[in-house]
Amino acid sequence: ASASASFQPAEHPLHHHDSHSTAPTTHAKLIEWVRAQAALLEPDHIHWCSGTQEENEAMVQDLVQKGVMIPLNEKLRPRSFLTRTDPADVARSEGSTYICSQNKEDAGPTNNWIDPQEMRGQLEKSFRGCMRGRTMYVIPFSMGPIGSPLARIGVQVTDSPFVVVNMRIMTRMGEKVLDVLGDEGEFVPCVHSVGRPLAAGEKDSLWPCNIAERKVVHFPETREIWSFGSGYGGNSLLGKKCLALRIASVMARDEGSLAEHMLILGLTSPAGKKYYVAAAFPSACGKTNLAMLQPTLPGWKVEVVGDDINWMAINRKEGGLYAINPEAGFFGVAPGTSSKTNPNAMRTIEHDTVFTNVALTDQGDVWWEGMTKHHPEGKITNWKGQVWDSTKSDKNMLPLAHPNSRFTVSLEQCPAKDPAWDDPNGVPISAIIFGGRRETTVPLVFETKDWNHGVLVGATVASEKTAAAEGSDLGQLRFDPFAMLPFAGYNMGDYFGHWLSMPERVADPSKLPRIFHVNWFRKDEQGSFMWPGFGDNSRVLKWIVDRLENPEDKSLYKSTPIGYVPKETALDLTGIEDQVKGGVIQKLLEVNNSAYLSEVTKAREYFVQFGRRLPNKLTKELNDLEERLRKN
Ligand SMILES: C=CCn1c(=O)c2[nH]c(Cc3ccc(NC(C)=O)cc3)nc2n(CCCC)c1=O
Ligand SMILES: [Mn+2]
């Protein structure tokens, strides 16, 4: 850890407190770092989290008693709770998220940057004394199975017990991590505060936060994370986006591995053969739904290793890339989740789940838009705590659940978890899928020609701005390279370069995963979706497996300027013939060269911002694509 990198606090004696749990006796470096934070933050108490069930129950009871966590109906949803945030603290705050590398160019044009010394001054002002009247919880946590060679350890100090409860679900947290850390072990130092010191006797609010001074700051060279003023998910559970993506992507660049915003799923064919697939999608593409897919194709099985983050490293013994899900839980978007769209998610959250900003029924259960076709009967309390009456249907109380409302639940209790979900050695990745949300132009699925072409496709992942989001520039592309736009911890041009460097790092490049692109969202002239999606996406997964198994089989694909596209006869459409009849499949698999030439133009425009940091190999891939499109 870069304990020394934290502020040089004025030498305050560490307040001697009746800490509820005992501080570790060894781990000198960790103790020193905690002392330095306590001297800066000036908490009234320090509590070293053990991670035990007893400790968790005590914290939950305390939060229930305060009204921060509302117990749900014990019969309908046992040991589950609802928490409402401050309406101003409902999502990641991208505008106040910073990558403070030594020099601005290393953060790159897609990240906010402030001079690190300037930022340290700002943080010093915000953090000094901010935990007065509160308890500083010390959370040792492992991202990845404890002791796994692919895992990384962090230690977070926070003044939010709600954060502790959620970190216990989302990470491997507590004393057992310290045993692995040992005396000299490296850990990522994470400092978090809601930014609301309490005066003696002052009553705490249900959701303390400090929106005016909210900031989430990363110092990549020293691998530090500082988050102030927000209690919300991605801003406060620092193992997730901050460590597992922004800091880990910098570590991966330096170590020759990959830290990606990807789901990992296990796919078993009717023949009983098992493949592991990773996939990156921009938001609103249903990444969690794919991770837990219930295939409609008979005999096919999908099991989930992870739905959000993927750490892949070269396996020297076996060759190729092996992946772990560094997380131990799901922090899923609730709206749109139903027994139709994701039955496995609905079964996972039947108990021991923490819900944030969903609606509360008069039965004491949760509800959100899309869970059922219609609002449930009776009175429902919306995410702001206002009571909505289905007979009056007052519009300005909608939506009842916030669009970014979440469920926090342990992966352990998912009925579709893969047997290797927590295998410390990771799982071998056979295919990487990139996806976009495109109503036009992009076919249902295609395979890229080789790794470098695959990197170009990853770099040009995009979603059309949906009517809802952007009124005017409909059909405009919103690029989200590798779905990492808010999460790459360094210059995006260099990030592309790192992906392009992988073939030189492995002994046998043919063992690298094959790269595909999918698009579930094509619409016809009437504006209806052409592809049934959901469980029927298993037909695309089957084609991908067929391609992995029989790369020479010419009946499976046609070669096009953008890559290998299924021959229509190569897609197993058993049972959905009616839904895709009348030329729909031909449209879904068609490659329109002139339409793709405008894709090339848009990509060139997008890449201008990376200047000389854009790898030449990527420019070459784009030029080759353009040449192929012009020739045909
Ligand atoms: C594994 C599933 C992936 N997937 C999809 O494959 C998918 N496809 C669509 C578009 C669509 C919507 C409705 C229907 N059908 C009916 C009956 O409404 C079909 C396709 N929406 C989809 N969604 C939901 C996106 C918002 C998060 C989705 O998650
Ligand atoms: Mn995500």
XYZ file of C-alpha atoms and ligand atoms in Angstrom:
662
model
C 0.000 0.000 0.000
C 1.017 3.544 -0.368
C 0.297 4.359 3.209
C 2.879 7.065 2.965
C 0.949 8.555 0.103
C -1.886 9.644 2.344
C -1.654 13.131 3.777
C 1.145 13.920 6.203
C -1.412 14.625 8.937
C -0.542 16.839 11.834
C 0.703 14.504 14.546
C -2.577 13.955 16.411
C -2.393 11.214 19.004
C -4.617 8.421 17.790
C -7.711 8.768 19.969
C -7.743 5.756 22.230
C -11.216 4.294 21.911
C -13.160 1.412 23.155
C -13.035 -0.181 19.738
C -15.747 -2.841 19.562
C -13.434 -5.301 17.944
C -9.760 -5.717 18.556
C -7.190 -4.185 16.284
C -4.847 -6.780 14.743
C -1.619 -7.192 16.637
C 0.751 -7.569 13.677
C 0.292 -5.964 10.209
C 2.422 -3.003 11.194
C 2.014 -1.231 7.833
C -1.768 -1.533 7.993
C -1.913 -0.289 11.576
C 0.253 2.682 10.631
C -2.032 3.531 7.719
C -5.149 3.284 9.903
C -3.506 5.523 12.498
C -2.761 8.101 9.813
C -6.380 8.050 8.636
C -7.729 8.336 12.182
C -5.434 11.309 12.789
C -6.859 12.981 9.672
C -10.529 11.986 10.038
C -10.749 12.255 13.867
C -13.463 9.622 14.485
C -14.902 9.175 17.985
C -14.522 5.402 17.719
C -12.603 2.916 15.576
C -14.118 -0.479 14.764
C -12.062 -3.157 13.016
C -14.560 -5.225 11.059
C -14.328 -8.956 11.687
C -16.891 -9.850 9.012
C -18.723 -12.291 11.295
C -22.444 -12.940 11.065
C -22.836 -11.636 14.637
C -21.130 -8.363 13.791
C -23.329 -8.028 10.692
C -26.536 -8.716 12.640
C -25.610 -6.111 15.237
C -24.939 -3.506 12.530
C -28.163 -4.339 10.670
C -30.213 -4.147 13.872
C -28.665 -0.780 14.648
C -29.541 0.486 11.149
C -33.101 -0.886 11.495
C -33.490 0.817 14.837
C -32.343 4.095 13.250
C -34.797 3.640 10.375
C -32.049 3.485 7.739
C -32.919 -0.116 6.813
C -36.628 -1.006 6.679
C -37.239 -4.736 7.273
C -39.404 -6.309 4.570
C -42.192 -8.813 5.229
C -40.356 -11.745 6.831
C -42.660 -14.270 5.163
C -42.561 -12.765 1.689
C -38.862 -11.923 1.622
C -36.952 -13.159 4.697
C -34.016 -11.209 6.186
C -34.348 -8.529 3.484
C -34.427 -4.751 3.744
C -35.206 -1.525 1.903
C -33.098 1.624 2.180
C -33.945 5.007 0.644
C -31.111 7.367 -0.213
C -31.115 11.130 -0.251
C -32.806 11.962 -3.605
C -29.613 13.818 -4.581
C -27.411 10.759 -3.993
C -28.888 8.129 -6.344
C -26.111 7.152 -8.738
C -22.428 7.323 -9.525
C -21.360 10.953 -9.803
C -19.306 10.846 -13.018
C -18.874 14.633 -13.131
C -17.046 14.543 -9.810
C -15.038 11.374 -10.421
C -11.328 12.054 -11.052
C -8.231 10.228 -12.218
C -5.405 12.331 -10.754
C -2.347 10.934 -12.488
C 0.892 12.894 -12.225
C 0.359 14.271 -15.701
C -2.962 15.022 -17.363
C -2.272 13.068 -20.563
C -1.999 9.818 -18.598
C -5.598 10.269 -17.452
C -6.560 10.876 -21.053
C -9.422 12.839 -22.627
C -12.185 10.549 -21.274
C -11.371 11.193 -17.601
C -11.713 14.245 -15.348
C -8.275 15.327 -14.110
C -7.056 17.798 -11.503
C -3.404 18.239 -10.575
C -2.757 15.647 -7.871
C -1.223 18.120 -5.439
C -4.121 20.504 -5.946
C -6.540 17.621 -5.395
C -4.730 16.486 -2.242
C -5.216 19.991 -0.900
C -8.945 19.819 -1.644
C -9.228 16.377 -0.054
C -7.315 17.512 3.032
C -9.897 20.282 3.519
C -12.842 17.928 3.052
C -11.573 14.991 5.075
C -9.940 16.721 8.063
C -12.128 15.996 11.077
C -15.038 14.783 8.927
C -15.652 11.708 11.094
C -16.044 13.588 14.363
C -18.969 12.126 16.282
C -18.864 8.980 14.180
C -17.214 5.555 14.161
C -14.526 4.780 11.616
C -15.037 1.216 10.382
C -11.937 -0.546 9.039
C -12.882 -3.044 6.312
C -10.149 -5.416 5.082
C -11.505 -6.982 1.870
C -10.390 -9.304 -0.901
C -11.476 -8.763 -4.486
C -11.484 -12.387 -5.656
C -11.446 -15.611 -3.646
C -9.282 -15.158 -0.554
C -5.750 -16.292 -1.326
C -6.354 -16.603 -5.071
C -3.263 -15.680 -7.100
C -5.585 -13.493 -9.182
C -7.127 -11.678 -6.166
C -6.185 -8.201 -4.943
C -6.655 -6.894 -1.388
C -8.016 -3.519 -0.327
C -8.668 -1.900 3.038
C -11.464 0.653 3.257
C -12.113 3.018 6.130
C -15.652 4.398 6.187
C -18.060 6.103 8.566
C -21.113 4.418 6.980
C -22.297 1.168 8.616
C -24.594 0.760 5.586
C -21.473 0.597 3.417
C -20.042 -2.100 5.738
C -23.228 -4.189 5.401
C -23.078 -3.917 1.591
C -19.312 -4.530 1.374
C -19.822 -7.774 3.320
C -22.169 -8.945 0.537
C -20.153 -7.640 -2.418
C -16.648 -8.652 -1.303
C -14.871 -11.204 0.870
C -14.537 -8.998 3.954
C -13.062 -9.267 7.459
C -10.390 -10.902 9.569
C -9.646 -13.843 7.215
C -8.363 -11.293 4.693
C -5.761 -10.074 7.206
C -4.318 -13.579 7.461
C -3.606 -13.521 3.737
C -2.381 -9.918 3.857
C 0.351 -10.752 6.319
C 2.777 -8.166 7.615
C 4.160 -6.768 4.380
C 1.226 -7.511 2.066
C 0.199 -4.887 -0.469
C -3.284 -3.442 -0.090
C -5.165 -0.729 -1.979
C -5.913 2.039 0.549
C -9.532 3.258 0.280
C -10.777 6.230 2.313
C -14.517 6.925 2.299
C -16.680 9.339 4.253
C -20.248 10.546 3.863
C -18.771 13.942 4.727
C -21.074 14.819 7.646
C -19.317 15.140 11.034
C -21.747 15.066 13.978
C -21.665 17.579 16.804
C -22.107 16.147 20.295
C -25.764 15.131 20.693
C -26.599 15.976 17.070
C -29.147 13.584 15.527
C -27.887 11.844 12.403
C -29.968 11.982 9.199
C -31.174 8.742 7.618
C -28.866 9.199 4.635
C -26.015 11.551 5.545
C -24.117 12.862 2.529
C -22.393 16.025 1.339
C -23.375 16.525 -2.278
C -21.764 19.951 -2.569
C -18.323 18.522 -1.785
C -18.915 15.044 -3.280
C -15.893 13.626 -5.123
C -14.481 10.231 -6.013
C -10.733 10.472 -6.572
C -8.137 7.986 -7.784
C -4.338 8.431 -7.669
C -3.233 5.712 -10.117
C 0.549 5.829 -9.570
C 0.075 5.237 -5.832
C -3.077 3.125 -6.270
C -5.093 5.259 -3.799
C -8.862 5.812 -3.652
C -10.479 8.740 -1.805
C -14.273 9.148 -1.860
C -16.076 11.986 -0.074
C -19.697 13.000 0.384
C -21.668 10.151 -1.194
C -23.090 7.008 0.361
C -24.242 5.542 -2.935
C -23.078 2.228 -4.408
C -20.453 2.922 -7.041
C -19.209 5.949 -5.062
C -18.951 4.204 -1.676
C -18.437 0.461 -2.180
C -14.879 1.190 -3.216
C -13.987 -2.411 -4.118
C -16.267 -2.261 -7.166
C -15.816 0.422 -9.809
C -12.993 2.297 -8.035
C -10.692 -0.621 -7.188
C -11.811 -3.459 -9.444
C -11.897 -1.326 -12.573
C -10.184 2.057 -12.335
C -7.217 1.077 -10.113
C -7.101 -2.564 -11.250
C -6.988 -1.521 -14.928
C -3.821 0.462 -14.148
C -2.332 -2.503 -12.230
C -3.316 -4.839 -15.101
C -1.605 -2.564 -17.639
C 1.582 -2.717 -15.586
C 1.324 -6.475 -14.929
C 0.282 -7.592 -18.442
C -3.219 -8.742 -17.510
C -6.734 -7.338 -18.021
C -9.333 -5.813 -15.648
C -12.578 -5.445 -17.558
C -16.215 -4.378 -17.233
C -17.492 -7.783 -18.314
C -19.848 -10.547 -17.286
C -18.481 -14.102 -17.160
C -20.779 -17.023 -17.905
C -20.367 -20.794 -18.155
C -22.073 -22.338 -21.199
C -22.732 -26.090 -21.422
C -23.783 -27.658 -24.726
C -26.213 -30.580 -25.046
C -23.105 -32.727 -25.665
C -21.965 -31.740 -22.162
C -19.039 -29.637 -23.350
C -18.338 -26.515 -21.191
C -17.183 -23.102 -22.416
C -16.612 -19.862 -20.500
C -17.582 -16.630 -22.213
C -16.920 -13.006 -21.167
C -19.021 -10.128 -22.460
C -19.007 -6.333 -22.319
C -22.097 -4.248 -23.019
C -22.912 -0.564 -22.559
C -25.691 0.198 -20.064
C -29.288 -0.781 -20.863
C -28.276 -3.851 -22.882
C -29.249 -6.392 -20.224
C -25.789 -7.603 -19.212
C -27.071 -9.194 -15.987
C -29.904 -10.870 -17.916
C -27.374 -12.483 -20.269
C -25.088 -13.515 -17.389
C -27.955 -15.518 -15.840
C -29.655 -16.534 -19.089
C -32.239 -19.280 -19.177
C -31.679 -20.698 -22.689
C -34.757 -21.579 -24.764
C -32.664 -24.020 -26.842
C -33.145 -27.494 -25.350
C -30.096 -29.018 -23.679
C -28.154 -25.744 -23.374
C -27.254 -24.413 -19.920
C -25.903 -21.040 -18.793
C -24.401 -20.566 -15.321
C -23.125 -17.293 -13.904
C -19.577 -16.581 -12.687
C -20.127 -12.815 -12.557
C -22.359 -10.097 -13.980
C -20.147 -6.998 -13.933
C -16.360 -7.312 -13.539
C -13.793 -9.694 -15.010
C -10.079 -9.985 -14.185
C -8.279 -12.019 -16.858
C -4.633 -13.119 -16.661
C -2.415 -15.202 -18.932
C -2.209 -18.749 -17.636
C 1.442 -19.707 -18.225
C 0.776 -23.448 -17.798
C -2.349 -23.814 -19.955
C -1.905 -20.799 -22.246
C -4.795 -18.463 -22.920
C -6.611 -16.202 -20.471
C -8.116 -17.362 -17.158
C -10.736 -15.177 -15.479
C -12.118 -14.574 -11.998
C -15.062 -12.494 -10.936
C -13.469 -10.296 -8.238
C -16.865 -9.691 -6.619
C -18.838 -11.973 -4.295
C -22.286 -10.518 -5.001
C -24.588 -8.732 -7.425
C -25.383 -5.002 -7.264
C -28.079 -5.273 -9.902
C -30.435 -2.729 -11.476
C -33.924 -3.615 -10.223
C -36.255 -2.006 -12.823
C -36.810 -4.303 -15.796
C -35.930 -7.396 -13.744
C -38.790 -9.908 -13.770
C -39.550 -13.596 -13.970
C -39.774 -13.045 -17.733
C -36.534 -11.132 -18.278
C -34.391 -12.781 -15.598
C -36.005 -15.613 -13.606
C -32.670 -16.542 -12.008
C -32.233 -13.021 -10.619
C -35.775 -13.109 -9.202
C -34.988 -16.390 -7.444
C -31.679 -15.047 -6.137
C -33.347 -12.073 -4.395
C -36.083 -14.077 -2.672
C -34.231 -13.683 0.664
C -31.207 -12.015 2.384
C -31.218 -9.081 -0.015
C -30.717 -5.326 0.491
C -32.837 -3.150 -1.820
C -32.045 0.521 -2.474
C -34.601 3.051 -3.822
C -37.224 0.513 -4.946
C -40.941 0.883 -4.120
C -42.564 -0.701 -1.041
C -45.981 -2.430 -1.284
C -48.569 -2.377 1.472
C -47.705 -6.055 2.008
C -44.215 -4.981 3.025
C -42.592 -6.323 -0.136
C -40.675 -4.577 -2.913
C -41.815 -3.514 -6.380
C -40.297 -1.773 -9.419
C -41.299 -0.876 -12.951
C -41.175 -3.984 -15.114
C -41.396 -6.470 -12.217
C -45.015 -7.062 -13.162
C -47.069 -5.750 -16.081
C -49.178 -3.495 -13.865
C -48.720 -1.727 -10.536
C -49.752 -3.952 -7.629
C -53.068 -3.190 -5.934
C -53.358 -0.912 -2.919
C -51.039 1.725 -1.576
C -47.405 1.720 -2.637
C -44.672 3.890 -1.154
C -42.393 5.210 -3.859
C -38.604 5.506 -3.589
C -38.988 8.988 -2.104
C -41.256 7.702 0.655
C -44.447 9.171 -0.861
C -47.575 7.005 -0.700
C -49.053 6.355 -4.150
C -52.618 5.150 -4.483
C -53.338 2.984 -7.525
C -56.924 4.309 -7.633
C -55.741 7.932 -7.896
C -52.653 7.232 -10.082
C -50.921 10.516 -9.370
C -48.431 10.861 -12.279
C -45.804 12.949 -10.553
C -45.167 10.190 -8.037
C -43.874 7.990 -10.871
C -41.672 6.140 -11.362
C -42.322 4.330 -8.095
C -38.834 2.821 -8.097
C -35.870 4.992 -9.076
C -34.515 3.933 -12.516
C -31.140 3.225 -10.868
C -32.640 1.355 -7.890
C -30.642 -1.712 -6.913
C -30.576 -5.103 -5.221
C -27.458 -6.143 -3.293
C -27.259 -9.913 -2.874
C -24.655 -12.622 -2.390
C -23.693 -14.552 -5.524
C -23.601 -17.649 -3.341
C -27.398 -17.794 -3.240
C -27.932 -17.635 -7.017
C -29.519 -20.911 -8.215
C -27.653 -20.535 -11.540
C -24.193 -19.885 -10.068
C -21.449 -21.710 -11.921
C -19.680 -24.450 -9.936
C -16.397 -22.612 -10.610
C -17.782 -19.190 -9.641
C -15.210 -18.867 -6.859
C -12.433 -21.088 -8.210
C -9.224 -19.343 -7.119
C -7.490 -20.297 -10.393
C -10.197 -18.722 -12.519
C -11.898 -20.187 -15.586
C -10.530 -20.472 -19.163
C -12.120 -17.887 -21.481
C -12.947 -19.265 -24.944
C -14.792 -16.258 -26.328
C -15.170 -12.542 -25.659
C -18.371 -10.873 -26.822
C -18.825 -7.139 -27.287
C -22.355 -5.826 -27.657
C -24.085 -2.594 -28.482
C -27.571 -1.195 -28.498
C -28.165 -0.509 -32.182
C -31.554 -0.324 -33.872
C -30.015 -0.264 -37.357
C -26.972 -1.376 -39.372
C -25.255 -3.786 -36.935
C -26.134 -7.473 -37.541
C -27.337 -9.843 -34.829
C -23.871 -11.379 -34.449
C -20.508 -11.489 -36.218
C -17.077 -12.892 -35.437
C -14.056 -10.641 -35.864
C -11.237 -11.664 -38.219
C -8.505 -11.765 -35.569
C -7.474 -10.244 -32.215
C -6.544 -6.820 -33.585
C -9.820 -6.557 -35.492
C -11.545 -7.629 -32.277
C -9.862 -4.760 -30.431
C -11.178 -2.314 -33.048
C -14.686 -3.698 -32.523
C -14.273 -3.375 -28.740
C -13.042 0.180 -29.158
C -16.100 1.129 -31.224
C -18.800 -0.383 -28.984
C -21.722 2.057 -29.092
C -25.357 2.609 -28.283
C -27.790 4.704 -30.233
C -29.028 7.545 -28.123
C -32.511 6.283 -27.297
C -35.474 8.586 -27.928
C -35.951 8.971 -24.173
C -32.404 10.082 -23.467
C -31.633 12.451 -26.323
C -34.610 14.079 -28.087
C -32.819 15.821 -30.932
C -29.839 13.739 -31.992
C -31.755 10.454 -32.357
C -29.686 7.806 -34.093
C -26.548 9.597 -32.932
C -23.974 7.145 -31.648
C -22.813 7.236 -28.066
C -19.465 5.410 -28.087
C -18.593 3.431 -24.980
C -15.305 1.656 -25.797
C -15.164 -1.819 -24.167
C -18.038 -0.457 -21.993
C -15.147 1.069 -20.010
C -15.752 4.778 -20.704
C -16.426 5.703 -17.031
C -14.027 3.056 -15.677
C -10.691 3.067 -17.519
C -8.152 4.285 -14.959
C -5.756 5.691 -17.561
C -5.484 7.099 -21.077
C -8.031 5.276 -23.254
C -5.636 5.295 -26.221
C -3.049 3.506 -24.063
C -5.792 1.119 -22.905
C -6.444 0.164 -26.554
C -2.683 -0.286 -26.930
C -2.597 -2.595 -23.917
C -5.275 -4.842 -25.485
C -3.286 -4.855 -28.725
C -0.167 -5.945 -26.815
C -1.717 -9.207 -25.585
C -0.722 -11.418 -28.574
C 2.940 -10.527 -27.943
C 2.607 -11.454 -24.270
C 1.345 -15.008 -24.769
C 3.371 -18.021 -25.922
C 0.633 -19.123 -28.326
C -1.706 -16.382 -29.642
C -4.054 -19.028 -31.037
C -5.023 -19.773 -27.409
C -6.390 -16.243 -26.923
C -10.204 -16.052 -26.844
C -12.004 -15.432 -30.157
C -13.819 -12.079 -30.286
C -17.440 -11.615 -31.376
C -19.984 -8.786 -31.476
C -23.722 -9.067 -30.878
C -26.676 -6.721 -31.170
C -30.056 -7.727 -29.714
C -31.794 -4.474 -30.538
C -32.511 -4.171 -34.274
C -35.884 -2.614 -35.111
C -38.009 -2.867 -38.254
C -39.643 0.057 -40.079
C -42.601 -0.091 -37.673
C -40.218 0.335 -34.770
C -40.729 -3.180 -33.462
C -37.837 -5.288 -32.231
C -36.924 -7.845 -34.899
C -35.148 -10.318 -32.601
C -36.990 -11.966 -29.635
C -33.880 -11.717 -27.474
C -33.712 -12.978 -23.864
C -33.619 -16.810 -23.733
C -33.537 -16.938 -27.535
C -30.096 -15.339 -27.445
C -28.987 -18.906 -26.678
C -29.218 -19.469 -30.443
C -26.448 -16.948 -30.910
C -24.390 -18.553 -28.139
C -24.840 -21.881 -29.955
C -23.526 -20.402 -33.220
C -20.530 -19.009 -31.334
C -19.781 -22.470 -29.915
C -20.171 -23.985 -33.392
C -17.628 -21.485 -34.693
C -15.228 -22.322 -31.842
C -15.570 -26.038 -32.536
C -15.559 -25.949 -36.365
C -13.692 -22.888 -37.634
C -13.253 -24.560 -41.047
C -16.925 -25.425 -41.519
C -17.977 -23.167 -44.409
C -21.682 -23.924 -43.883
C -21.645 -21.924 -40.648
C -20.587 -18.490 -41.890
C -20.216 -16.100 -44.725
C -17.191 -13.893 -44.858
C -18.061 -10.183 -45.079
C -16.012 -6.963 -44.902
C -16.960 -6.608 -41.175
C -16.154 -10.216 -40.249
C -17.803 -13.645 -40.225
C -21.607 -13.544 -40.151
C -23.809 -16.637 -39.715
C -25.257 -18.137 -42.859
C -28.989 -17.941 -42.067
C -29.189 -21.739 -42.162
C -26.494 -21.869 -39.486
C -28.681 -20.284 -36.794
C -30.867 -22.740 -34.871
C -34.293 -21.034 -35.063
C -36.281 -24.055 -33.867
C -39.441 -22.787 -32.190
C -39.149 -19.131 -33.235
C -39.555 -19.567 -37.007
C -42.800 -17.562 -36.883
C -41.196 -14.650 -35.051
C -38.400 -14.273 -37.560
C -40.092 -15.226 -40.788
C -40.582 -13.054 -43.872
C -37.004 -12.031 -44.365
C -36.374 -10.869 -40.786
C -33.380 -13.187 -40.399
C -31.906 -12.009 -43.704
C -32.177 -8.420 -42.452
C -30.640 -9.318 -39.091
C -27.651 -10.918 -40.857
C -27.248 -8.425 -43.685
C -24.138 -6.238 -43.967
C -24.830 -2.942 -45.704
C -21.460 -1.646 -46.917
C -22.500 1.972 -47.361
C -24.103 2.033 -43.921
C -20.896 0.585 -42.499
C -18.781 3.156 -44.299
C -20.592 5.785 -42.243
C -19.786 3.723 -39.135
C -16.116 3.995 -40.128
C -16.467 7.772 -40.479
C -18.082 8.073 -37.039
C -15.322 5.925 -35.521
C -12.610 8.101 -37.075
C -14.284 11.190 -35.626
C -14.490 9.521 -32.223
C -10.792 8.560 -32.288
C -9.587 12.127 -33.034
C -9.679 12.952 -29.299
C -6.935 10.394 -28.588
C -4.447 12.143 -30.840
C -1.010 10.559 -30.971
C -1.923 8.179 -28.120
C -4.160 6.226 -30.541
C -2.154 3.104 -31.479
C -1.142 2.930 -35.153
C -2.316 -0.695 -35.235
C -5.834 0.507 -34.457
C -5.762 3.111 -37.216
C -4.541 0.348 -39.543
C -7.462 -1.902 -38.569
C -9.866 0.943 -39.332
C -8.201 1.615 -42.690
C -8.294 -2.101 -43.572
C -12.003 -2.231 -42.691
C -12.694 0.785 -44.874
C -10.761 -0.790 -47.753
C -12.733 -4.037 -47.418
C -16.009 -2.100 -47.425
C -15.031 -0.095 -50.503
C -13.773 -3.117 -52.470
C -16.945 -5.202 -52.189
C -30.371 -11.790 -22.171
C -31.189 -10.788 -22.447
C -30.710 -9.613 -23.123
N -31.840 -8.697 -23.481
C -32.374 -8.771 -24.750
O -31.981 -9.654 -25.545
C -33.359 -7.835 -25.096
N -34.051 -7.614 -26.252
C -34.858 -6.547 -26.003
C -35.835 -5.968 -27.007
C -37.118 -6.748 -26.874
C -38.114 -6.319 -25.979
C -39.312 -7.059 -25.879
C -39.461 -8.237 -26.640
N -40.598 -9.002 -26.612
C -41.753 -8.738 -25.996
C -42.741 -9.811 -26.014
O -41.938 -7.670 -25.448
C -38.460 -8.662 -27.485
C -37.273 -7.916 -27.598
N -34.712 -6.093 -24.743
C -33.786 -6.890 -24.179
N -33.240 -6.856 -22.925
C -33.686 -5.848 -21.959
C -32.790 -4.587 -22.181
C -32.963 -3.549 -21.099
C -32.121 -3.860 -19.912
C -32.286 -7.774 -22.576
O -31.799 -7.753 -21.423
Mn -21.331 -2.136 -14.369
